[in-house]
Amino acid sequence: MTRDDLQRFRGLGIDPGSISLYQQEDAAYFCTPIDAEYVGWLGYDGVHFILLPEDERVFCVDPWGEEGSYVLPVARDFREFLSFVLYCRDTAPLSQLYQMTEDRFRYTLAEETDAEGSAKVDADLAAIAKKFGLSPVDPFEKVRALQAAFDPSTLKFSDEYYDTLGIERE
């Protein structure tokens, strides 16, 4: 279902960049897992969202993270991801949530809402909500629980990952 929803999202006719989910050619980073399917790019620092084979979860890949947090789940499926984006009004807070306190997360949302209250973002978010029948959902507790339960040792990386980090391939 997640992949079908991703295709429906791509066919919406909105500008995914308005919510920092830029579409571009696949460009793997050293920490992008093998066989990742791209959902979109934050637009800076190489941060991107992916799907993994035989997994409904949406993951965030952050090349600026550290071992164990380069790749973390941010939603159980694409619809949940979109409901979180509706709440945050952008994908950026989801990509940073793993390293934020709840107070910092709330402050960031308030700051970004003031800065990005544009009609274009509002229209694109409304189109997403309508197409998928979604309402905004506060992601903080849900994403933190998902990430706490995640075992990053299950991820499969290329040789470049191990070479970049200078660690033995498992």
PDB file of C-alpha atoms in Angstrom:
ATOM      1  CA  MET A   1       0.000   0.000   0.000  1.00  0.00           C
ATOM      2  CA  THR A   2       2.846   2.434   0.796  1.00  0.00           C
ATOM      3  CA  ARG A   3       4.252   2.275  -2.717  1.00  0.00           C
ATOM      4  CA  ASP A   4       0.791   2.765  -4.250  1.00  0.00           C
ATOM      5  CA  ASP A   5       0.305   5.794  -1.994  1.00  0.00           C
ATOM      6  CA  LEU A   6       3.692   7.168  -3.038  1.00  0.00           C
ATOM      7  CA  GLN A   7       2.659   6.919  -6.699  1.00  0.00           C
ATOM      8  CA  ARG A   8      -0.657   8.656  -5.912  1.00  0.00           C
ATOM      9  CA  PHE A   9       1.279  11.400  -4.144  1.00  0.00           C
ATOM     10  CA  ARG A  10       3.573  11.866  -7.131  1.00  0.00           C
ATOM     11  CA  GLY A  11       0.532  12.144  -9.389  1.00  0.00           C
ATOM     12  CA  LEU A  12      -1.125  14.845  -7.282  1.00  0.00           C
ATOM     13  CA  GLY A  13       0.198  17.706  -9.363  1.00  0.00           C
ATOM     14  CA  ILE A  14       1.564  19.644  -6.394  1.00  0.00           C
ATOM     15  CA  ASP A  15       5.075  20.975  -5.892  1.00  0.00           C
ATOM     16  CA  PRO A  16       6.636  18.485  -3.422  1.00  0.00           C
ATOM     17  CA  GLY A  17       9.420  21.008  -2.856  1.00  0.00           C
ATOM     18  CA  SER A  18       6.935  23.234  -1.022  1.00  0.00           C
ATOM     19  CA  ILE A  19       7.069  20.716   1.849  1.00  0.00           C
ATOM     20  CA  SER A  20      10.783  19.922   1.371  1.00  0.00           C
ATOM     21  CA  LEU A  21      10.183  16.634  -0.395  1.00  0.00           C
ATOM     22  CA  TYR A  22      12.087  17.450  -3.576  1.00  0.00           C
ATOM     23  CA  GLN A  23      12.060  14.924  -6.367  1.00  0.00           C
ATOM     24  CA  GLN A  24      15.330  14.229  -8.152  1.00  0.00           C
ATOM     25  CA  GLU A  25      17.307  11.405  -9.628  1.00  0.00           C
ATOM     26  CA  ASP A  26      18.542   8.771  -7.231  1.00  0.00           C
ATOM     27  CA  ALA A  27      21.875   9.819  -5.785  1.00  0.00           C
ATOM     28  CA  ALA A  28      22.946   7.484  -3.031  1.00  0.00           C
ATOM     29  CA  TYR A  29      25.119   8.631  -0.167  1.00  0.00           C
ATOM     30  CA  PHE A  30      27.541   6.362   1.671  1.00  0.00           C
ATOM     31  CA  CYS A  31      24.856   5.739   4.310  1.00  0.00           C
ATOM     32  CA  THR A  32      21.945   5.086   1.949  1.00  0.00           C
ATOM     33  CA  PRO A  33      21.023   1.422   2.425  1.00  0.00           C
ATOM     34  CA  ILE A  34      21.318  -0.979  -0.474  1.00  0.00           C
ATOM     35  CA  ASP A  35      18.112  -1.242  -2.571  1.00  0.00           C
ATOM     36  CA  ALA A  36      16.599   1.971  -1.152  1.00  0.00           C
ATOM     37  CA  GLU A  37      13.662   3.445  -3.052  1.00  0.00           C
ATOM     38  CA  TYR A  38      13.647   7.245  -2.923  1.00  0.00           C
ATOM     39  CA  VAL A  39      10.653   9.126  -1.579  1.00  0.00           C
ATOM     40  CA  GLY A  40      12.182  12.597  -1.729  1.00  0.00           C
ATOM     41  CA  TRP A  41      14.962  14.922  -0.663  1.00  0.00           C
ATOM     42  CA  LEU A  42      14.973  17.580   2.014  1.00  0.00           C
ATOM     43  CA  GLY A  43      16.812  19.898  -0.343  1.00  0.00           C
ATOM     44  CA  TYR A  44      20.043  20.294   1.605  1.00  0.00           C
ATOM     45  CA  ASP A  45      22.774  18.353   3.403  1.00  0.00           C
ATOM     46  CA  GLY A  46      21.955  15.156   1.489  1.00  0.00           C
ATOM     47  CA  VAL A  47      19.057  14.315   3.817  1.00  0.00           C
ATOM     48  CA  HIS A  48      16.508  12.133   2.059  1.00  0.00           C
ATOM     49  CA  PHE A  49      13.568   9.840   2.721  1.00  0.00           C
ATOM     50  CA  ILE A  50      13.431   6.269   1.478  1.00  0.00           C
ATOM     51  CA  LEU A  51      11.541   3.003   1.498  1.00  0.00           C
ATOM     52  CA  LEU A  52      13.298  -0.328   1.925  1.00  0.00           C
ATOM     53  CA  PRO A  53      12.432  -3.613   0.218  1.00  0.00           C
ATOM     54  CA  GLU A  54       9.582  -5.513   1.839  1.00  0.00           C
ATOM     55  CA  ASP A  55       9.048  -2.756   4.414  1.00  0.00           C
ATOM     56  CA  GLU A  56       6.180  -0.262   4.629  1.00  0.00           C
ATOM     57  CA  ARG A  57       8.031   2.190   6.878  1.00  0.00           C
ATOM     58  CA  VAL A  58       9.392   5.511   5.652  1.00  0.00           C
ATOM     59  CA  PHE A  59      13.007   6.118   6.695  1.00  0.00           C
ATOM     60  CA  CYS A  60      15.078   9.261   6.889  1.00  0.00           C
ATOM     61  CA  VAL A  61      18.709   9.070   5.761  1.00  0.00           C
ATOM     62  CA  ASP A  62      20.907  11.760   7.305  1.00  0.00           C
ATOM     63  CA  PRO A  63      24.551  11.725   6.137  1.00  0.00           C
ATOM     64  CA  TRP A  64      25.355  14.133   8.990  1.00  0.00           C
ATOM     65  CA  GLY A  65      24.167  11.671  11.636  1.00  0.00           C
ATOM     66  CA  GLU A  66      26.348   9.083  13.276  1.00  0.00           C
ATOM     67  CA  GLU A  67      26.589   5.333  13.228  1.00  0.00           C
ATOM     68  CA  GLY A  68      23.256   3.959  14.402  1.00  0.00           C
ATOM     69  CA  SER A  69      21.341   7.107  13.438  1.00  0.00           C
ATOM     70  CA  TYR A  70      22.208   7.595   9.766  1.00  0.00           C
ATOM     71  CA  VAL A  71      18.992   5.790   8.851  1.00  0.00           C
ATOM     72  CA  LEU A  72      15.949   5.909  11.116  1.00  0.00           C
ATOM     73  CA  PRO A  73      12.245   5.266  10.608  1.00  0.00           C
ATOM     74  CA  VAL A  74      10.011   8.335  10.674  1.00  0.00           C
ATOM     75  CA  ALA A  75       6.647   6.690   9.957  1.00  0.00           C
ATOM     76  CA  ARG A  76       5.049   3.231   9.888  1.00  0.00           C
ATOM     77  CA  ASP A  77       3.867   3.828   6.319  1.00  0.00           C
ATOM     78  CA  PHE A  78       3.558   6.578   3.723  1.00  0.00           C
ATOM     79  CA  ARG A  79       0.098   7.712   4.859  1.00  0.00           C
ATOM     80  CA  GLU A  80       1.330   8.170   8.405  1.00  0.00           C
ATOM     81  CA  PHE A  81       4.330  10.057   7.018  1.00  0.00           C
ATOM     82  CA  LEU A  82       1.982  12.410   5.178  1.00  0.00           C
ATOM     83  CA  SER A  83      -0.146  12.948   8.307  1.00  0.00           C
ATOM     84  CA  PHE A  84       3.031  13.943  10.152  1.00  0.00           C
ATOM     85  CA  VAL A  85       3.994  16.292   7.315  1.00  0.00           C
ATOM     86  CA  LEU A  86       0.535  17.869   7.545  1.00  0.00           C
ATOM     87  CA  TYR A  87       1.198  18.545  11.233  1.00  0.00           C
ATOM     88  CA  CYS A  88       4.756  19.844  10.734  1.00  0.00           C
ATOM     89  CA  ARG A  89       3.977  21.619   7.425  1.00  0.00           C
ATOM     90  CA  ASP A  90       7.327  20.369   6.113  1.00  0.00           C
ATOM     91  CA  THR A  91       9.538  17.279   6.198  1.00  0.00           C
ATOM     92  CA  ALA A  92      12.489  19.010   7.892  1.00  0.00           C
ATOM     93  CA  PRO A  93      11.228  18.608  11.490  1.00  0.00           C
ATOM     94  CA  LEU A  94      10.766  14.869  10.900  1.00  0.00           C
ATOM     95  CA  SER A  95      14.358  14.536   9.747  1.00  0.00           C
ATOM     96  CA  GLN A  96      15.649  16.204  12.909  1.00  0.00           C
ATOM     97  CA  LEU A  97      13.284  14.730  15.455  1.00  0.00           C
ATOM     98  CA  TYR A  98      15.697  11.994  16.579  1.00  0.00           C
ATOM     99  CA  GLN A  99      18.019  14.586  18.066  1.00  0.00           C
ATOM    100  CA  MET A 100      15.457  16.977  19.560  1.00  0.00           C
ATOM    101  CA  THR A 101      13.838  17.328  22.934  1.00  0.00           C
ATOM    102  CA  GLU A 102      10.099  17.811  22.813  1.00  0.00           C
ATOM    103  CA  ASP A 103      10.498  21.478  23.784  1.00  0.00           C
ATOM    104  CA  ARG A 104      12.963  22.028  20.943  1.00  0.00           C
ATOM    105  CA  PHE A 105      10.659  20.238  18.511  1.00  0.00           C
ATOM    106  CA  ARG A 106       7.696  22.453  19.504  1.00  0.00           C
ATOM    107  CA  TYR A 107       9.852  25.581  19.264  1.00  0.00           C
ATOM    108  CA  THR A 108      11.069  24.543  15.795  1.00  0.00           C
ATOM    109  CA  LEU A 109       7.503  23.990  14.592  1.00  0.00           C
ATOM    110  CA  ALA A 110       6.387  27.387  15.886  1.00  0.00           C
ATOM    111  CA  GLU A 111       9.396  29.049  14.274  1.00  0.00           C
ATOM    112  CA  GLU A 112       8.874  27.361  10.907  1.00  0.00           C
ATOM    113  CA  THR A 113       5.121  27.977  10.908  1.00  0.00           C
ATOM    114  CA  ASP A 114       5.706  31.701  11.282  1.00  0.00           C
ATOM    115  CA  ALA A 115       8.353  31.697   8.553  1.00  0.00           C
ATOM    116  CA  GLU A 116       6.502  29.502   6.058  1.00  0.00           C
ATOM    117  CA  GLY A 117       2.826  30.355   6.248  1.00  0.00           C
ATOM    118  CA  SER A 118       2.593  30.741   2.486  1.00  0.00           C
ATOM    119  CA  ALA A 119      -0.517  30.193   0.435  1.00  0.00           C
ATOM    120  CA  LYS A 120       1.360  27.693  -1.784  1.00  0.00           C
ATOM    121  CA  VAL A 121       2.259  25.465   1.175  1.00  0.00           C
ATOM    122  CA  ASP A 122      -1.309  25.721   2.484  1.00  0.00           C
ATOM    123  CA  ALA A 123      -2.736  24.733  -0.905  1.00  0.00           C
ATOM    124  CA  ASP A 124      -0.364  21.792  -1.330  1.00  0.00           C
ATOM    125  CA  LEU A 125      -1.057  20.522   2.200  1.00  0.00           C
ATOM    126  CA  ALA A 126      -4.803  20.851   1.609  1.00  0.00           C
ATOM    127  CA  ALA A 127      -4.483  18.832  -1.626  1.00  0.00           C
ATOM    128  CA  ILE A 128      -2.591  16.083   0.238  1.00  0.00           C
ATOM    129  CA  ALA A 129      -5.149  16.004   3.057  1.00  0.00           C
ATOM    130  CA  LYS A 130      -8.047  15.802   0.597  1.00  0.00           C
ATOM    131  CA  LYS A 131      -6.523  13.199  -1.732  1.00  0.00           C
ATOM    132  CA  PHE A 132      -5.591  10.842   1.111  1.00  0.00           C
ATOM    133  CA  GLY A 133      -8.381  11.694   3.558  1.00  0.00           C
ATOM    134  CA  LEU A 134      -5.829  12.624   6.222  1.00  0.00           C
ATOM    135  CA  SER A 135      -5.680  14.973   9.173  1.00  0.00           C
ATOM    136  CA  PRO A 136      -2.538  16.334  10.807  1.00  0.00           C
ATOM    137  CA  VAL A 137      -1.068  13.998  13.451  1.00  0.00           C
ATOM    138  CA  ASP A 138       1.488  15.079  16.043  1.00  0.00           C
ATOM    139  CA  PRO A 139       4.544  12.927  15.270  1.00  0.00           C
ATOM    140  CA  PHE A 140       6.723  13.493  18.327  1.00  0.00           C
ATOM    141  CA  GLU A 141       5.782  10.526  20.547  1.00  0.00           C
ATOM    142  CA  LYS A 142       5.034   8.164  17.662  1.00  0.00           C
ATOM    143  CA  VAL A 143       8.304   8.779  15.819  1.00  0.00           C
ATOM    144  CA  ARG A 144      10.379   8.637  18.991  1.00  0.00           C
ATOM    145  CA  ALA A 145       8.786   5.273  19.905  1.00  0.00           C
ATOM    146  CA  LEU A 146       9.324   3.947  16.382  1.00  0.00           C
ATOM    147  CA  GLN A 147      12.968   4.990  16.453  1.00  0.00           C
ATOM    148  CA  ALA A 148      13.552   3.594  19.947  1.00  0.00           C
ATOM    149  CA  ALA A 149      12.281   0.188  18.816  1.00  0.00           C
ATOM    150  CA  PHE A 150      14.313   0.172  15.591  1.00  0.00           C
ATOM    151  CA  ASP A 151      17.386  -2.048  15.267  1.00  0.00           C
ATOM    152  CA  PRO A 152      19.780  -0.406  12.760  1.00  0.00           C
ATOM    153  CA  SER A 153      21.864  -3.594  12.547  1.00  0.00           C
ATOM    154  CA  THR A 154      19.207  -4.963  10.178  1.00  0.00           C
ATOM    155  CA  LEU A 155      20.175  -2.442   7.488  1.00  0.00           C
ATOM    156  CA  LYS A 156      22.317  -3.492   4.536  1.00  0.00           C
ATOM    157  CA  PHE A 157      24.979  -1.052   3.389  1.00  0.00           C
ATOM    158  CA  SER A 158      27.447  -0.896   0.532  1.00  0.00           C
ATOM    159  CA  ASP A 159      31.196  -1.280   0.922  1.00  0.00           C
ATOM    160  CA  GLU A 160      31.421   2.519   0.748  1.00  0.00           C
ATOM    161  CA  TYR A 161      29.615   2.751   4.103  1.00  0.00           C
ATOM    162  CA  TYR A 162      32.180   0.562   5.860  1.00  0.00           C
ATOM    163  CA  ASP A 163      35.096   2.220   4.061  1.00  0.00           C
ATOM    164  CA  THR A 164      33.882   5.733   4.935  1.00  0.00           C
ATOM    165  CA  LEU A 165      33.455   4.847   8.598  1.00  0.00           C
ATOM    166  CA  GLY A 166      36.616   2.739   8.723  1.00  0.00           C
ATOM    167  CA  ILE A 167      34.829  -0.244  10.240  1.00  0.00           C
ATOM    168  CA  GLU A 168      34.860  -3.940   9.436  1.00  0.00           C
ATOM    169  CA  ARG A 169      32.082  -5.216   7.220  1.00  0.00           C
ATOM    170  CA  GLU A 170      29.713  -7.387   9.223  1.00  0.00           C
TER     171      GLU A 170
END
